[in-house]
Amino acid sequence: MIQVRLPPKLKHLWKRNLPLLAASCAIAGVLATVAIVDHAEQERFREQERADVLNQLSTHRAKLEAALNQRLFLTRGLLSHVSVVDPDITQAEFERLTQTITSESTGIRGFSLYKDSVVSHMYPLKGNESAIGFDPRTIPDERDAIARSIQNRKTIVAGPINLVPEGIAFIGRTPIFLTPPGRPPESGSYWGMVGIIIERDTLFKEAGLIDSSTPLQYALRGKDGLGEKGEIFFGKPQTFQQNPVTLNITLPNGSWQLAAVPLTGWSSVAPISRWIWLGGSVLALATGSLIFILVSAPTRLQSAVERATQELRESQTALERANQELTHLDQLKDEFLANTSHELRTPLNGIIGIAESLVDGATGQLPDITNTNLAMIASAGRRLSTLINDILDFSKLKHQTLELQIKPTEVRAIVDVVLALSRPLIGKKALQLLNSIHPETPLVDADENRLQQILYNLIGNAIKFTETGSVEVSAEIVDNPQNPTPFLTITIADTGIGIPEERFDRIFESFEQADGSTAREYGGTGLGLAVTQQLVQLHGGDIQLASIVGEGSQFTFTLPISATQVQPLSTKHPIQSLAKAPELIQSSLIQPDSVSTQSPEFKILIVDDEPINLQVLANLLSLENYSITQANNGIEALETIEQGFQPDLILLDVMMPRMTGYEVSEKLREKFLPSEIPIVMLTAKNQVSDLVEGFRVGANDYLAKPFNKNELFARIKTHLRLTKINTAYGRFVPQDFLRFLKRDSIVDVQLGDNLQTKMSVLFSDIRSFTELSEQMTPQENFAFINSYLGRVSPVIREHNGFIDKYIGDAVMALFPQSPEEALNAAIAMQQQVRIYNQDRLKSGYAAISIGIGLHTGKVMLGTIGEVQRMESTVISDAVNLASRLEGLTKLYGSGIIISSETLCQLENFDRYKYRFLDRVVVKGKKQVVAIFEVYDGDTPVMQQLKSQTKTQFEEAIVWYSRQNFDRARRVFEAVLSANPQDRAAELYLQRCHQYQQEGVREDWNGVAVLLNK
């Protein structure tokens, strides 16, 4: 046996490439198998596709043959009648028979008889008179076909042919042979032919060839029964060039060929082909990969182990380096916190000390308001000092460097001091602070200052989270058999909001709060309880929590009882507060009126939950003569505005209890545009996401705390100036109009902005204004119109309407909310005019009267004009109708006329005084409109008279509409007898006299057609 030895280099190359070669062969083998399977599937799919088309085509062929033969068979009755009964059939008899036959089937355009092959009878005859006497044998193609039909005694089908005036049809002609007496049927001489005209589209619809939902494309050829050699007479000629499936339609004298292909053409690839190739490719790759792995596994496994070992060493080194860096950074952080806290203590001590010394009179007696401001400074300083102490203690506790000065301590005395220091925190709350520790309670081993810190944290939290009730401190001795040292258990119990049980385990963690959201009701850093727990544990005690949500909480901690029960100095000289704790009385703050004796031009609402922040803003804004109103939270701010107060600008804090500044802004923007009430947010949160959220909910500006005074004034003045400009614009373009177009300001309005919505339209006009105007000078005219509009326009706004435009003395107003508001405004306008007339009469001027029309419907609001000049307007049929109804008030002598659409949409129409007036067609409309008079705005005497005669008045209208003018006249006369000023009854009485004398049209239905305005 010969052995071939490869050179080392070639052997190494072969060994290296062997896995790749094996994988390639495996992939090639799988792909070859996939190609064979795909080819077989393609063949099967094509055969199946043609079989599906053939099945559908067979159905259509059967339907087409049945529909055609059914109609051709109808001629057998006529053929038998002529052949056996009456060869000399009359036109009338022919029409009678054909009418009967036609009623039995659809799609038949007519019948004909060809005596000696010449048309002798037609149905229908009307319009086809010219066909009588026509001999189809004059047409060469027809002559041969007719000859074959006579010779073979079979029906021939000709066509399709175009009909006059329209349509396409087939003509079936059957030869008629007479039946001599006693001889077989049709064994006699040739009489002629009977013809039937069949509509092509009806035939093809029944067969399903004209169906938009079919997935096939059809074509027919073989005109005049010539089969596949004949002309194509239906469908596209290209169908026969696309390898169609074909079937022959059998005719009495030949055939048609029906062809079909799919609408989208024959599929070039089977749908499953791509999945075969996709699956095959995946299988090939998987097979190749598996072969490659199996062949190269030993070498690759060794390389992988080496790489993994190296990566593990590198990761371990990097982790150790990162841990060292984090430890160093944590140490730097702690040092920074400690150093910064120490550095802050010095200026804080100065701030607190100077402020308290000034309050105590170090520089003389100061005004009360100044003392209150100084007390706030001292309180804020102590608050910051407490936070710094917590940070320092937290750092010391973490590094275990905090040292306690343990000595016998009297708990009850220290509790007295802490409660005294905490009393200013109560504010306006109905809260009692109770020290229930017995005077004979034994001393404990504790650091006096740290015990005071523990109690201050726990009592401060209890006051913070309790609105009403009490905060009580109690103590009792607890003996533990396992511990010879007795302990004193101290409990701080409150009646506050309580803590959920699921937060018990986390409440003592650093920086943990019961509520960490922006809208949390209570502030704080979350360090107090963490420091408290560690201080208690340093004393050798423990702290526990028991709480029920809504009922209150109990914090209980233990301290060891001192073995030395010596009366300490503190019992003889109780610990006192280190400084006077001035109470921040809310009434000392700014009240909701101007801070200046001068008349302020602008009103500013400041919203903040911190009294100190409110006082800072009040102090600053008082220098600029602004009228200032305060709100302690978002809910109070919204309530103030809902009560009718509308500020020119709002300074709004973001982080507030129960409702954040974001939520307040969002609520305000539902009613007011940014151009109406600008909102400037003031907050310590100044990240980009906070700014974006503020602008999203409708804020106009954002200022971070602590802010610069000059920057605050500059921004306030800018927004107030913009508000003033927008207010001026609002006198020409209503703010409601901008709100409907969803535009924040007039500058955002674009030409062509539009909106369609449903509203009530009010149109009012002064009666006989032209006559009044001619008696006045131009100056008097303007003074009169402005005086009148100054009386009625506020009434419209008070009822949530807005004035779209003034047209001289006319007013057009829109009411988007409800028809009731529009009707109430109309009634109030009439009442306001009566008051106005009293003033005019006192001044020697004549009284005026107005008419008001109301209609409810869809309107289109938008802007029209061109780029350099545009205006807002309302376009709709509802506006036109409201204007027409106002014009009818003079005709019917009514103050207010409303349409039936408005009346039907009133939620409680029974509360109004109204009566049916008429059914009219006004100028510019074709539809009949039912109109009603609302007389709530009339004088009390007129209201009483119209209510008394309402039933008679509406009864008379019923008789009038029934054309019983005599009875209607008598009832209207009775109405006028009771109320001589009833202009509507007088108008109807005139109509009754007119129609009694002149009569009415035959189509008169009681509707008044009014072509004038």
PDB file of N, CA, C and O in Angstrom, residues 584-637:
ATOM      1  N   LEU A 584     -44.530  82.218  63.175  1.00  0.00           N
ATOM      2  CA  LEU A 584     -44.802  82.799  61.866  1.00  0.00           C
ATOM      3  C   LEU A 584     -46.308  82.895  61.695  1.00  0.00           C
ATOM      4  O   LEU A 584     -46.954  81.981  61.187  1.00  0.00           O
ATOM      5  N   ILE A 585     -46.865  83.972  62.189  1.00  0.00           N
ATOM      6  CA  ILE A 585     -48.322  84.125  62.132  1.00  0.00           C
ATOM      7  C   ILE A 585     -48.736  84.477  60.724  1.00  0.00           C
ATOM      8  O   ILE A 585     -48.229  85.433  60.124  1.00  0.00           O
ATOM      9  N   GLN A 586     -49.662  83.699  60.187  1.00  0.00           N
ATOM     10  CA  GLN A 586     -50.049  83.863  58.781  1.00  0.00           C
ATOM     11  C   GLN A 586     -50.615  85.257  58.515  1.00  0.00           C
ATOM     12  O   GLN A 586     -50.456  85.817  57.460  1.00  0.00           O
ATOM     13  N   SER A 587     -51.311  85.798  59.511  1.00  0.00           N
ATOM     14  CA  SER A 587     -51.944  87.097  59.287  1.00  0.00           C
ATOM     15  C   SER A 587     -50.931  88.214  59.115  1.00  0.00           C
ATOM     16  O   SER A 587     -51.264  89.282  58.616  1.00  0.00           O
ATOM     17  N   SER A 588     -49.678  87.953  59.519  1.00  0.00           N
ATOM     18  CA  SER A 588     -48.661  88.986  59.355  1.00  0.00           C
ATOM     19  C   SER A 588     -48.199  89.085  57.921  1.00  0.00           C
ATOM     20  O   SER A 588     -47.519  90.012  57.546  1.00  0.00           O
ATOM     21  N   LEU A 589     -48.541  88.094  57.141  1.00  0.00           N
ATOM     22  CA  LEU A 589     -48.137  88.123  55.746  1.00  0.00           C
ATOM     23  C   LEU A 589     -49.049  89.033  54.937  1.00  0.00           C
ATOM     24  O   LEU A 589     -50.080  89.502  55.407  1.00  0.00           O
ATOM     25  N   ILE A 590     -48.696  89.200  53.699  1.00  0.00           N
ATOM     26  CA  ILE A 590     -49.466  90.044  52.778  1.00  0.00           C
ATOM     27  C   ILE A 590     -50.877  89.512  52.594  1.00  0.00           C
ATOM     28  O   ILE A 590     -51.089  88.320  52.506  1.00  0.00           O
ATOM     29  N   GLN A 591     -51.833  90.389  52.546  1.00  0.00           N
ATOM     30  CA  GLN A 591     -53.236  90.029  52.365  1.00  0.00           C
ATOM     31  C   GLN A 591     -53.647  90.277  50.914  1.00  0.00           C
ATOM     32  O   GLN A 591     -52.970  90.983  50.171  1.00  0.00           O
ATOM     33  N   PRO A 592     -54.819  89.724  50.477  1.00  0.00           N
ATOM     34  CA  PRO A 592     -55.235  89.856  49.075  1.00  0.00           C
ATOM     35  C   PRO A 592     -55.700  91.253  48.705  1.00  0.00           C
ATOM     36  O   PRO A 592     -56.819  91.469  48.324  1.00  0.00           O
ATOM     37  N   ASP A 593     -54.864  92.227  48.907  1.00  0.00           N
ATOM     38  CA  ASP A 593     -55.168  93.560  48.400  1.00  0.00           C
ATOM     39  C   ASP A 593     -53.837  94.263  48.157  1.00  0.00           C
ATOM     40  O   ASP A 593     -52.767  93.731  48.381  1.00  0.00           O
ATOM     41  N   SER A 594     -53.900  95.442  47.685  1.00  0.00           N
ATOM     42  CA  SER A 594     -52.692  96.151  47.289  1.00  0.00           C
ATOM     43  C   SER A 594     -51.801  96.418  48.488  1.00  0.00           C
ATOM     44  O   SER A 594     -52.270  96.712  49.587  1.00  0.00           O
ATOM     45  N   VAL A 595     -50.490  96.304  48.286  1.00  0.00           N
ATOM     46  CA  VAL A 595     -49.545  96.611  49.354  1.00  0.00           C
ATOM     47  C   VAL A 595     -49.180  98.088  49.352  1.00  0.00           C
ATOM     48  O   VAL A 595     -48.365  98.515  50.153  1.00  0.00           O
ATOM     49  N   SER A 596     -49.711  98.845  48.447  1.00  0.00           N
ATOM     50  CA  SER A 596     -49.390 100.260  48.363  1.00  0.00           C
ATOM     51  C   SER A 596     -50.661 101.073  48.496  1.00  0.00           C
ATOM     52  O   SER A 596     -51.748 100.642  48.136  1.00  0.00           O
ATOM     53  N   THR A 597     -50.507 102.268  49.007  1.00  0.00           N
ATOM     54  CA  THR A 597     -51.672 103.152  49.125  1.00  0.00           C
ATOM     55  C   THR A 597     -52.045 103.739  47.783  1.00  0.00           C
ATOM     56  O   THR A 597     -53.151 104.227  47.609  1.00  0.00           O
ATOM     57  N   GLN A 598     -51.121 103.712  46.812  1.00  0.00           N
ATOM     58  CA  GLN A 598     -51.441 104.197  45.479  1.00  0.00           C
ATOM     59  C   GLN A 598     -52.308 103.173  44.749  1.00  0.00           C
ATOM     60  O   GLN A 598     -52.363 102.017  45.110  1.00  0.00           O
ATOM     61  N   SER A 599     -52.950 103.656  43.695  1.00  0.00           N
ATOM     62  CA  SER A 599     -53.814 102.765  42.915  1.00  0.00           C
ATOM     63  C   SER A 599     -52.956 101.903  41.998  1.00  0.00           C
ATOM     64  O   SER A 599     -52.326 102.419  41.075  1.00  0.00           O
ATOM     65  N   PRO A 600     -52.888 100.598  42.231  1.00  0.00           N
ATOM     66  CA  PRO A 600     -52.016  99.743  41.411  1.00  0.00           C
ATOM     67  C   PRO A 600     -52.615  99.509  40.034  1.00  0.00           C
ATOM     68  O   PRO A 600     -53.829  99.445  39.858  1.00  0.00           O
ATOM     69  N   GLU A 601     -51.716  99.347  39.046  1.00  0.00           N
ATOM     70  CA  GLU A 601     -52.176  99.137  37.671  1.00  0.00           C
ATOM     71  C   GLU A 601     -52.368  97.654  37.369  1.00  0.00           C
ATOM     72  O   GLU A 601     -53.264  97.288  36.612  1.00  0.00           O
ATOM     73  N   PHE A 602     -51.554  96.778  37.964  1.00  0.00           N
ATOM     74  CA  PHE A 602     -51.596  95.352  37.653  1.00  0.00           C
ATOM     75  C   PHE A 602     -51.818  94.531  38.922  1.00  0.00           C
ATOM     76  O   PHE A 602     -51.356  94.891  40.007  1.00  0.00           O
ATOM     77  N   LYS A 603     -52.520  93.390  38.723  1.00  0.00           N
ATOM     78  CA  LYS A 603     -52.779  92.448  39.822  1.00  0.00           C
ATOM     79  C   LYS A 603     -51.927  91.204  39.610  1.00  0.00           C
ATOM     80  O   LYS A 603     -51.964  90.609  38.533  1.00  0.00           O
ATOM     81  N   ILE A 604     -51.185  90.810  40.647  1.00  0.00           N
ATOM     82  CA  ILE A 604     -50.305  89.644  40.565  1.00  0.00           C
ATOM     83  C   ILE A 604     -50.720  88.655  41.651  1.00  0.00           C
ATOM     84  O   ILE A 604     -50.891  89.031  42.817  1.00  0.00           O
ATOM     85  N   LEU A 605     -50.896  87.388  41.250  1.00  0.00           N
ATOM     86  CA  LEU A 605     -51.203  86.311  42.187  1.00  0.00           C
ATOM     87  C   LEU A 605     -49.928  85.521  42.444  1.00  0.00           C
ATOM     88  O   LEU A 605     -49.311  85.015  41.502  1.00  0.00           O
ATOM     89  N   ILE A 606     -49.497  85.440  43.712  1.00  0.00           N
ATOM     90  CA  ILE A 606     -48.312  84.653  44.060  1.00  0.00           C
ATOM     91  C   ILE A 606     -48.789  83.391  44.769  1.00  0.00           C
ATOM     92  O   ILE A 606     -49.601  83.443  45.691  1.00  0.00           O
ATOM     93  N   VAL A 607     -48.271  82.240  44.324  1.00  0.00           N
ATOM     94  CA  VAL A 607     -48.704  80.940  44.829  1.00  0.00           C
ATOM     95  C   VAL A 607     -47.470  80.179  45.319  1.00  0.00           C
ATOM     96  O   VAL A 607     -46.589  79.843  44.520  1.00  0.00           O
ATOM     97  N   ASP A 608     -47.411  79.914  46.624  1.00  0.00           N
ATOM     98  CA  ASP A 608     -46.281  79.177  47.192  1.00  0.00           C
ATOM     99  C   ASP A 608     -46.722  78.617  48.541  1.00  0.00           C
ATOM    100  O   ASP A 608     -47.498  79.258  49.261  1.00  0.00           O
ATOM    101  N   ASP A 609     -46.251  77.424  48.871  1.00  0.00           N
ATOM    102  CA  ASP A 609     -46.625  76.815  50.147  1.00  0.00           C
ATOM    103  C   ASP A 609     -45.690  77.215  51.284  1.00  0.00           C
ATOM    104  O   ASP A 609     -45.927  76.855  52.435  1.00  0.00           O
ATOM    105  N   GLU A 610     -44.627  77.947  50.977  1.00  0.00           N
ATOM    106  CA  GLU A 610     -43.680  78.389  51.999  1.00  0.00           C
ATOM    107  C   GLU A 610     -44.002  79.838  52.385  1.00  0.00           C
ATOM    108  O   GLU A 610     -43.913  80.744  51.550  1.00  0.00           O
ATOM    109  N   PRO A 611     -44.367  80.114  53.643  1.00  0.00           N
ATOM    110  CA  PRO A 611     -44.646  81.496  54.063  1.00  0.00           C
ATOM    111  C   PRO A 611     -43.472  82.434  53.819  1.00  0.00           C
ATOM    112  O   PRO A 611     -43.661  83.598  53.473  1.00  0.00           O
ATOM    113  N   ILE A 612     -42.254  81.916  53.991  1.00  0.00           N
ATOM    114  CA  ILE A 612     -41.076  82.779  53.797  1.00  0.00           C
ATOM    115  C   ILE A 612     -40.985  83.219  52.340  1.00  0.00           C
ATOM    116  O   ILE A 612     -40.713  84.388  52.042  1.00  0.00           O
ATOM    117  N   ASN A 613     -41.216  82.277  51.417  1.00  0.00           N
ATOM    118  CA  ASN A 613     -41.160  82.640  49.996  1.00  0.00           C
ATOM    119  C   ASN A 613     -42.240  83.665  49.644  1.00  0.00           C
ATOM    120  O   ASN A 613     -42.010  84.587  48.858  1.00  0.00           O
ATOM    121  N   LEU A 614     -43.454  83.496  50.219  1.00  0.00           N
ATOM    122  CA  LEU A 614     -44.515  84.474  49.973  1.00  0.00           C
ATOM    123  C   LEU A 614     -44.103  85.854  50.482  1.00  0.00           C
ATOM    124  O   LEU A 614     -44.348  86.878  49.812  1.00  0.00           O
ATOM    125  N   GLN A 615     -43.468  85.901  51.662  1.00  0.00           N
ATOM    126  CA  GLN A 615     -43.073  87.183  52.224  1.00  0.00           C
ATOM    127  C   GLN A 615     -41.970  87.836  51.393  1.00  0.00           C
ATOM    128  O   GLN A 615     -41.972  89.054  51.193  1.00  0.00           O
ATOM    129  N   VAL A 616     -41.016  87.021  50.882  1.00  0.00           N
ATOM    130  CA  VAL A 616     -39.945  87.564  50.038  1.00  0.00           C
ATOM    131  C   VAL A 616     -40.537  88.217  48.797  1.00  0.00           C
ATOM    132  O   VAL A 616     -40.180  89.348  48.430  1.00  0.00           O
ATOM    133  N   LEU A 617     -41.480  87.507  48.145  1.00  0.00           N
ATOM    134  CA  LEU A 617     -42.101  88.067  46.940  1.00  0.00           C
ATOM    135  C   LEU A 617     -42.912  89.317  47.272  1.00  0.00           C
ATOM    136  O   LEU A 617     -42.908  90.297  46.517  1.00  0.00           O
ATOM    137  N   ALA A 618     -43.610  89.277  48.418  1.00  0.00           N
ATOM    138  CA  ALA A 618     -44.398  90.439  48.819  1.00  0.00           C
ATOM    139  C   ALA A 618     -43.503  91.648  49.050  1.00  0.00           C
ATOM    140  O   ALA A 618     -43.818  92.763  48.620  1.00  0.00           O
ATOM    141  N   ASN A 619     -42.371  91.451  49.725  1.00  0.00           N
ATOM    142  CA  ASN A 619     -41.445  92.551  49.982  1.00  0.00           C
ATOM    143  C   ASN A 619     -40.911  93.146  48.682  1.00  0.00           C
ATOM    144  O   ASN A 619     -40.815  94.363  48.525  1.00  0.00           O
ATOM    145  N   LEU A 620     -40.552  92.266  47.733  1.00  0.00           N
ATOM    146  CA  LEU A 620     -39.982  92.747  46.467  1.00  0.00           C
ATOM    147  C   LEU A 620     -41.033  93.466  45.625  1.00  0.00           C
ATOM    148  O   LEU A 620     -40.793  94.562  45.114  1.00  0.00           O
ATOM    149  N   LEU A 621     -42.215  92.850  45.465  1.00  0.00           N
ATOM    150  CA  LEU A 621     -43.229  93.405  44.574  1.00  0.00           C
ATOM    151  C   LEU A 621     -43.861  94.668  45.142  1.00  0.00           C
ATOM    152  O   LEU A 621     -44.399  95.484  44.387  1.00  0.00           O
ATOM    153  N   SER A 622     -43.802  94.831  46.486  1.00  0.00           N
ATOM    154  CA  SER A 622     -44.393  96.029  47.081  1.00  0.00           C
ATOM    155  C   SER A 622     -43.647  97.286  46.639  1.00  0.00           C
ATOM    156  O   SER A 622     -44.203  98.381  46.628  1.00  0.00           O
ATOM    157  N   LEU A 623     -42.382  97.107  46.249  1.00  0.00           N
ATOM    158  CA  LEU A 623     -41.588  98.252  45.787  1.00  0.00           C
ATOM    159  C   LEU A 623     -42.039  98.759  44.427  1.00  0.00           C
ATOM    160  O   LEU A 623     -41.720  99.873  44.041  1.00  0.00           O
ATOM    161  N   GLU A 624     -42.759  97.908  43.656  1.00  0.00           N
ATOM    162  CA  GLU A 624     -43.164  98.265  42.286  1.00  0.00           C
ATOM    163  C   GLU A 624     -44.645  98.616  42.184  1.00  0.00           C
ATOM    164  O   GLU A 624     -45.192  98.703  41.092  1.00  0.00           O
ATOM    165  N   ASN A 625     -45.323  98.759  43.312  1.00  0.00           N
ATOM    166  CA  ASN A 625     -46.741  99.155  43.331  1.00  0.00           C
ATOM    167  C   ASN A 625     -47.624  98.191  42.551  1.00  0.00           C
ATOM    168  O   ASN A 625     -48.416  98.603  41.697  1.00  0.00           O
ATOM    169  N   TYR A 626     -47.478  96.889  42.805  1.00  0.00           N
ATOM    170  CA  TYR A 626     -48.379  95.892  42.229  1.00  0.00           C
ATOM    171  C   TYR A 626     -49.427  95.500  43.269  1.00  0.00           C
ATOM    172  O   TYR A 626     -49.138  95.449  44.470  1.00  0.00           O
ATOM    173  N   SER A 627     -50.622  95.199  42.824  1.00  0.00           N
ATOM    174  CA  SER A 627     -51.649  94.652  43.698  1.00  0.00           C
ATOM    175  C   SER A 627     -51.401  93.157  43.839  1.00  0.00           C
ATOM    176  O   SER A 627     -51.433  92.431  42.839  1.00  0.00           O
ATOM    177  N   ILE A 628     -51.161  92.698  45.065  1.00  0.00           N
ATOM    178  CA  ILE A 628     -50.697  91.327  45.275  1.00  0.00           C
ATOM    179  C   ILE A 628     -51.763  90.521  46.004  1.00  0.00           C
ATOM    180  O   ILE A 628     -52.331  90.968  47.002  1.00  0.00           O
ATOM    181  N   THR A 629     -52.029  89.319  45.490  1.00  0.00           N
ATOM    182  CA  THR A 629     -52.918  88.359  46.139  1.00  0.00           C
ATOM    183  C   THR A 629     -52.149  87.071  46.343  1.00  0.00           C
ATOM    184  O   THR A 629     -51.407  86.644  45.452  1.00  0.00           O
ATOM    185  N   GLN A 630     -52.290  86.464  47.513  1.00  0.00           N
ATOM    186  CA  GLN A 630     -51.506  85.281  47.820  1.00  0.00           C
ATOM    187  C   GLN A 630     -52.392  84.041  47.870  1.00  0.00           C
ATOM    188  O   GLN A 630     -53.589  84.121  48.127  1.00  0.00           O
ATOM    189  N   ALA A 631     -51.775  82.886  47.594  1.00  0.00           N
ATOM    190  CA  ALA A 631     -52.420  81.580  47.767  1.00  0.00           C
ATOM    191  C   ALA A 631     -51.364  80.631  48.319  1.00  0.00           C
ATOM    192  O   ALA A 631     -50.224  80.618  47.833  1.00  0.00           O
ATOM    193  N   ASN A 632     -51.726  79.860  49.343  1.00  0.00           N
ATOM    194  CA  ASN A 632     -50.761  78.992  50.004  1.00  0.00           C
ATOM    195  C   ASN A 632     -50.566  77.654  49.307  1.00  0.00           C
ATOM    196  O   ASN A 632     -49.700  76.875  49.684  1.00  0.00           O
ATOM    197  N   ASN A 633     -51.405  77.342  48.316  1.00  0.00           N
ATOM    198  CA  ASN A 633     -51.244  76.106  47.548  1.00  0.00           C
ATOM    199  C   ASN A 633     -52.020  76.237  46.246  1.00  0.00           C
ATOM    200  O   ASN A 633     -52.754  77.221  46.031  1.00  0.00           O
ATOM    201  N   GLY A 634     -51.875  75.215  45.381  1.00  0.00           N
ATOM    202  CA  GLY A 634     -52.515  75.273  44.070  1.00  0.00           C
ATOM    203  C   GLY A 634     -54.025  75.253  44.146  1.00  0.00           C
ATOM    204  O   GLY A 634     -54.709  75.940  43.376  1.00  0.00           O
ATOM    205  N   ILE A 635     -54.584  74.459  45.054  1.00  0.00           N
ATOM    206  CA  ILE A 635     -56.047  74.364  45.168  1.00  0.00           C
ATOM    207  C   ILE A 635     -56.626  75.712  45.569  1.00  0.00           C
ATOM    208  O   ILE A 635     -57.645  76.161  45.018  1.00  0.00           O
ATOM    209  N   GLU A 636     -55.972  76.387  46.518  1.00  0.00           N
ATOM    210  CA  GLU A 636     -56.449  77.702  46.950  1.00  0.00           C
ATOM    211  C   GLU A 636     -56.365  78.712  45.811  1.00  0.00           C
ATOM    212  O   GLU A 636     -57.254  79.560  45.650  1.00  0.00           O
ATOM    213  N   ALA A 637     -55.322  78.620  44.982  1.00  0.00           N
ATOM    214  CA  ALA A 637     -55.177  79.530  43.844  1.00  0.00           C
ATOM    215  C   ALA A 637     -56.317  79.346  42.843  1.00  0.00           C
ATOM    216  O   ALA A 637     -56.915  80.312  42.357  1.00  0.00           O
TER     217      ALA A 637
END
